[in-house]
Amino acid sequence: MPKGYWIARVDVRDAEGYKDYVAAAKPAFERFGAKFLARGGEHEKAEGPGRARNVIIEFESLAAAHDCYHSPEYQRAVAIRQKVADGEIVLVEGA
């Protein structure tokens, strides 16, 4: 079965507030077996507008990626993140 991935691109507006999001999201990531492949770090904007923070998270399947995003645990974290950051998240099935 192909893996599932979150690809997130984020501009953090409040670094201290973002720490609260990270802490709130942790239970969902642990529950759904999230594996961070890239989290921030150096990046190159090769095309189009970029974001300051880029994250790739691997899950056992697209269904697990979907279930994590839509879980009550993660949705509590979303409410925090949306107050302190702007960005996009897409869920993608691996090859």
Short mmCIF file of N, CA and C in Angstrom, two decimals:
data_model
loop_
_atom_site.label_atom_id
_atom_site.label_comp_id
_atom_site.label_asym_id
_atom_site.label_seq_id
_atom_site.Cartn_x
_atom_site.Cartn_y
_atom_site.Cartn_z
N MET A 1 0.84 -1.18 0.00
CA MET A 1 0.00 0.00 0.00
C MET A 1 0.89 1.24 0.00
N PRO A 2 0.58 2.22 -0.86
CA PRO A 2 1.39 3.44 -0.90
C PRO A 2 1.27 4.24 0.39
N LYS A 3 2.33 4.92 0.73
CA LYS A 3 2.35 5.81 1.89
C LYS A 3 1.49 7.04 1.59
N GLY A 4 1.16 7.76 2.64
CA GLY A 4 0.47 9.03 2.50
C GLY A 4 1.35 10.12 3.07
N TYR A 5 1.19 11.32 2.57
CA TYR A 5 2.05 12.44 2.98
C TYR A 5 1.24 13.71 3.19
N TRP A 6 1.68 14.49 4.14
CA TRP A 6 1.25 15.88 4.25
C TRP A 6 2.39 16.71 3.68
N ILE A 7 2.06 17.67 2.85
CA ILE A 7 3.03 18.66 2.42
C ILE A 7 2.48 20.00 2.90
N ALA A 8 3.19 20.61 3.81
CA ALA A 8 2.75 21.87 4.42
C ALA A 8 3.74 22.98 4.11
N ARG A 9 3.19 24.13 3.76
CA ARG A 9 4.00 25.32 3.51
C ARG A 9 3.44 26.40 4.42
N VAL A 10 4.29 26.98 5.26
CA VAL A 10 3.80 27.84 6.34
C VAL A 10 4.67 29.08 6.51
N ASP A 11 4.02 30.21 6.75
CA ASP A 11 4.67 31.42 7.22
C ASP A 11 4.19 31.65 8.65
N VAL A 12 5.10 31.57 9.59
CA VAL A 12 4.76 31.75 11.00
C VAL A 12 4.77 33.25 11.32
N ARG A 13 3.66 33.75 11.88
CA ARG A 13 3.55 35.15 12.27
C ARG A 13 3.91 35.37 13.73
N ASP A 14 3.77 34.35 14.56
CA ASP A 14 4.02 34.46 16.01
C ASP A 14 4.76 33.19 16.44
N ALA A 15 6.07 33.29 16.56
CA ALA A 15 6.90 32.11 16.87
C ALA A 15 6.55 31.51 18.23
N GLU A 16 6.26 32.32 19.21
CA GLU A 16 5.90 31.79 20.53
C GLU A 16 4.57 31.07 20.47
N GLY A 17 3.60 31.65 19.79
CA GLY A 17 2.30 31.01 19.63
C GLY A 17 2.38 29.72 18.83
N TYR A 18 3.32 29.67 17.88
CA TYR A 18 3.48 28.45 17.06
C TYR A 18 3.94 27.28 17.91
N LYS A 19 4.68 27.56 18.97
CA LYS A 19 5.11 26.49 19.88
C LYS A 19 3.89 25.82 20.52
N ASP A 20 2.85 26.60 20.79
CA ASP A 20 1.61 26.03 21.34
C ASP A 20 0.95 25.09 20.33
N TYR A 21 0.99 25.47 19.05
CA TYR A 21 0.46 24.60 17.99
C TYR A 21 1.24 23.28 17.94
N VAL A 22 2.55 23.37 17.95
CA VAL A 22 3.39 22.16 17.89
C VAL A 22 3.05 21.22 19.04
N ALA A 23 2.92 21.77 20.24
CA ALA A 23 2.58 20.94 21.40
C ALA A 23 1.19 20.34 21.27
N ALA A 24 0.24 21.11 20.75
CA ALA A 24 -1.13 20.62 20.61
C ALA A 24 -1.25 19.56 19.53
N ALA A 25 -0.43 19.64 18.48
CA ALA A 25 -0.49 18.69 17.38
C ALA A 25 0.17 17.35 17.71
N LYS A 26 1.08 17.35 18.66
CA LYS A 26 1.86 16.15 18.97
C LYS A 26 1.02 14.90 19.24
N PRO A 27 -0.05 14.97 20.04
CA PRO A 27 -0.84 13.75 20.29
C PRO A 27 -1.42 13.13 19.00
N ALA A 28 -1.87 13.97 18.08
CA ALA A 28 -2.40 13.44 16.81
C ALA A 28 -1.29 12.78 16.01
N PHE A 29 -0.13 13.43 15.93
CA PHE A 29 0.97 12.86 15.18
C PHE A 29 1.41 11.52 15.78
N GLU A 30 1.45 11.45 17.09
CA GLU A 30 1.82 10.18 17.74
C GLU A 30 0.77 9.10 17.49
N ARG A 31 -0.49 9.46 17.61
CA ARG A 31 -1.58 8.49 17.42
C ARG A 31 -1.57 7.89 16.01
N PHE A 32 -1.26 8.70 15.00
CA PHE A 32 -1.33 8.24 13.62
C PHE A 32 0.02 7.87 13.03
N GLY A 33 1.06 7.78 13.85
CA GLY A 33 2.35 7.31 13.39
C GLY A 33 3.06 8.23 12.41
N ALA A 34 2.90 9.53 12.59
CA ALA A 34 3.52 10.51 11.68
C ALA A 34 5.05 10.43 11.77
N LYS A 35 5.68 10.47 10.62
CA LYS A 35 7.15 10.49 10.54
C LYS A 35 7.55 11.75 9.77
N PHE A 36 8.27 12.65 10.44
CA PHE A 36 8.68 13.90 9.80
C PHE A 36 9.88 13.64 8.90
N LEU A 37 9.70 13.91 7.62
CA LEU A 37 10.79 13.74 6.65
C LEU A 37 11.54 15.06 6.43
N ALA A 38 10.82 16.16 6.52
CA ALA A 38 11.43 17.49 6.42
C ALA A 38 10.62 18.41 7.32
N ARG A 39 11.32 19.22 8.09
CA ARG A 39 10.64 20.13 9.02
C ARG A 39 11.45 21.41 9.09
N GLY A 40 11.01 22.41 8.34
CA GLY A 40 11.78 23.66 8.30
C GLY A 40 13.07 23.42 7.53
N GLY A 41 14.13 23.98 7.98
CA GLY A 41 15.44 23.76 7.36
C GLY A 41 15.63 24.58 6.10
N GLU A 42 16.82 24.44 5.56
CA GLU A 42 17.17 25.16 4.33
C GLU A 42 16.28 24.71 3.19
N HIS A 43 15.94 25.65 2.32
CA HIS A 43 15.15 25.33 1.14
C HIS A 43 15.46 26.33 0.05
N GLU A 44 15.07 25.97 -1.15
CA GLU A 44 15.27 26.84 -2.31
C GLU A 44 13.93 27.02 -3.00
N LYS A 45 13.55 28.26 -3.25
CA LYS A 45 12.33 28.53 -4.00
C LYS A 45 12.68 28.40 -5.48
N ALA A 46 12.36 27.27 -6.07
CA ALA A 46 12.70 27.03 -7.46
C ALA A 46 11.67 27.64 -8.42
N GLU A 47 10.39 27.64 -8.01
CA GLU A 47 9.32 28.22 -8.83
C GLU A 47 8.21 28.73 -7.94
N GLY A 48 7.61 29.82 -8.33
CA GLY A 48 6.45 30.35 -7.62
C GLY A 48 6.80 30.94 -6.27
N PRO A 49 5.76 31.49 -5.64
CA PRO A 49 5.99 32.07 -4.31
C PRO A 49 6.22 30.96 -3.30
N GLY A 50 7.14 31.16 -2.43
CA GLY A 50 7.43 30.15 -1.42
C GLY A 50 6.90 30.57 -0.07
N ARG A 51 7.11 29.72 0.88
CA ARG A 51 6.79 30.01 2.28
C ARG A 51 8.08 29.80 3.08
N ALA A 52 8.15 30.39 4.25
CA ALA A 52 9.37 30.33 5.06
C ALA A 52 9.61 28.95 5.65
N ARG A 53 8.55 28.19 5.92
CA ARG A 53 8.67 26.88 6.57
C ARG A 53 7.99 25.85 5.69
N ASN A 54 8.69 24.76 5.42
CA ASN A 54 8.17 23.67 4.58
C ASN A 54 8.32 22.36 5.34
N VAL A 55 7.23 21.59 5.37
CA VAL A 55 7.20 20.37 6.17
C VAL A 55 6.63 19.23 5.33
N ILE A 56 7.28 18.06 5.40
CA ILE A 56 6.76 16.85 4.76
C ILE A 56 6.65 15.79 5.85
N ILE A 57 5.44 15.24 5.98
CA ILE A 57 5.17 14.23 7.00
C ILE A 57 4.66 12.98 6.32
N GLU A 58 5.23 11.84 6.68
CA GLU A 58 4.85 10.55 6.09
C GLU A 58 3.93 9.78 7.04
N PHE A 59 2.92 9.13 6.44
CA PHE A 59 2.00 8.25 7.16
C PHE A 59 1.95 6.91 6.46
N GLU A 60 1.44 5.91 7.11
CA GLU A 60 1.37 4.56 6.53
C GLU A 60 0.50 4.50 5.28
N SER A 61 -0.45 5.42 5.14
CA SER A 61 -1.33 5.43 3.98
C SER A 61 -1.95 6.81 3.85
N LEU A 62 -2.57 7.06 2.69
CA LEU A 62 -3.30 8.31 2.51
C LEU A 62 -4.46 8.38 3.49
N ALA A 63 -5.09 7.24 3.76
CA ALA A 63 -6.20 7.21 4.72
C ALA A 63 -5.73 7.64 6.10
N ALA A 64 -4.55 7.18 6.52
CA ALA A 64 -4.01 7.58 7.83
C ALA A 64 -3.69 9.07 7.84
N ALA A 65 -3.16 9.59 6.75
CA ALA A 65 -2.88 11.03 6.64
C ALA A 65 -4.17 11.82 6.77
N HIS A 66 -5.20 11.36 6.08
CA HIS A 66 -6.52 12.00 6.12
C HIS A 66 -7.11 11.93 7.53
N ASP A 67 -7.07 10.75 8.13
CA ASP A 67 -7.64 10.58 9.46
C ASP A 67 -6.93 11.44 10.49
N CYS A 68 -5.63 11.58 10.38
CA CYS A 68 -4.88 12.43 11.30
C CYS A 68 -5.32 13.88 11.15
N TYR A 69 -5.36 14.36 9.92
CA TYR A 69 -5.73 15.76 9.70
C TYR A 69 -7.12 16.06 10.26
N HIS A 70 -8.04 15.15 10.04
CA HIS A 70 -9.44 15.39 10.43
C HIS A 70 -9.75 14.94 11.86
N SER A 71 -8.76 14.44 12.58
CA SER A 71 -8.99 13.97 13.95
C SER A 71 -9.31 15.13 14.88
N PRO A 72 -10.08 14.86 15.94
CA PRO A 72 -10.35 15.92 16.92
C PRO A 72 -9.07 16.50 17.52
N GLU A 73 -8.08 15.64 17.74
CA GLU A 73 -6.81 16.11 18.32
C GLU A 73 -6.15 17.14 17.40
N TYR A 74 -6.07 16.83 16.11
CA TYR A 74 -5.39 17.75 15.21
C TYR A 74 -6.23 18.99 14.96
N GLN A 75 -7.54 18.85 14.90
CA GLN A 75 -8.36 20.03 14.66
C GLN A 75 -8.27 21.04 15.80
N ARG A 76 -8.01 20.57 17.02
CA ARG A 76 -7.75 21.50 18.12
C ARG A 76 -6.46 22.28 17.84
N ALA A 77 -5.46 21.59 17.31
CA ALA A 77 -4.19 22.25 16.96
C ALA A 77 -4.37 23.23 15.81
N VAL A 78 -5.22 22.89 14.84
CA VAL A 78 -5.48 23.78 13.70
C VAL A 78 -6.00 25.13 14.19
N ALA A 79 -6.89 25.10 15.17
CA ALA A 79 -7.45 26.34 15.69
C ALA A 79 -6.35 27.24 16.24
N ILE A 80 -5.34 26.66 16.84
CA ILE A 80 -4.20 27.43 17.35
C ILE A 80 -3.34 27.93 16.19
N ARG A 81 -3.01 27.02 15.27
CA ARG A 81 -2.12 27.39 14.16
C ARG A 81 -2.69 28.51 13.32
N GLN A 82 -3.97 28.49 13.07
CA GLN A 82 -4.55 29.51 12.20
C GLN A 82 -4.49 30.91 12.80
N LYS A 83 -4.31 31.01 14.11
CA LYS A 83 -4.16 32.31 14.76
C LYS A 83 -2.74 32.86 14.66
N VAL A 84 -1.76 31.97 14.42
CA VAL A 84 -0.36 32.39 14.50
C VAL A 84 0.44 32.17 13.22
N ALA A 85 -0.20 31.57 12.19
CA ALA A 85 0.54 31.26 10.95
C ALA A 85 -0.42 31.24 9.77
N ASP A 86 0.15 31.44 8.58
CA ASP A 86 -0.59 31.30 7.32
C ASP A 86 0.07 30.19 6.53
N GLY A 87 -0.72 29.45 5.77
CA GLY A 87 -0.11 28.41 4.97
C GLY A 87 -1.12 27.50 4.29
N GLU A 88 -0.58 26.45 3.71
CA GLU A 88 -1.37 25.46 3.00
C GLU A 88 -0.89 24.08 3.41
N ILE A 89 -1.81 23.12 3.43
CA ILE A 89 -1.47 21.72 3.64
C ILE A 89 -2.19 20.91 2.58
N VAL A 90 -1.46 20.05 1.89
CA VAL A 90 -2.09 19.11 0.96
C VAL A 90 -1.75 17.70 1.42
N LEU A 91 -2.69 16.79 1.20
CA LEU A 91 -2.50 15.38 1.51
C LEU A 91 -2.29 14.66 0.18
N VAL A 92 -1.22 13.86 0.10
CA VAL A 92 -0.81 13.26 -1.16
C VAL A 92 -0.54 11.78 -0.97
N GLU A 93 -0.97 10.97 -1.94
CA GLU A 93 -0.63 9.54 -1.91
C GLU A 93 0.71 9.34 -2.61
N GLY A 94 1.56 8.53 -2.00
CA GLY A 94 2.87 8.23 -2.58
C GLY A 94 2.76 7.29 -3.78
N ALA A 95 3.88 7.14 -4.47
CA ALA A 95 3.91 6.29 -5.67
C ALA A 95 4.00 4.83 -5.28
#
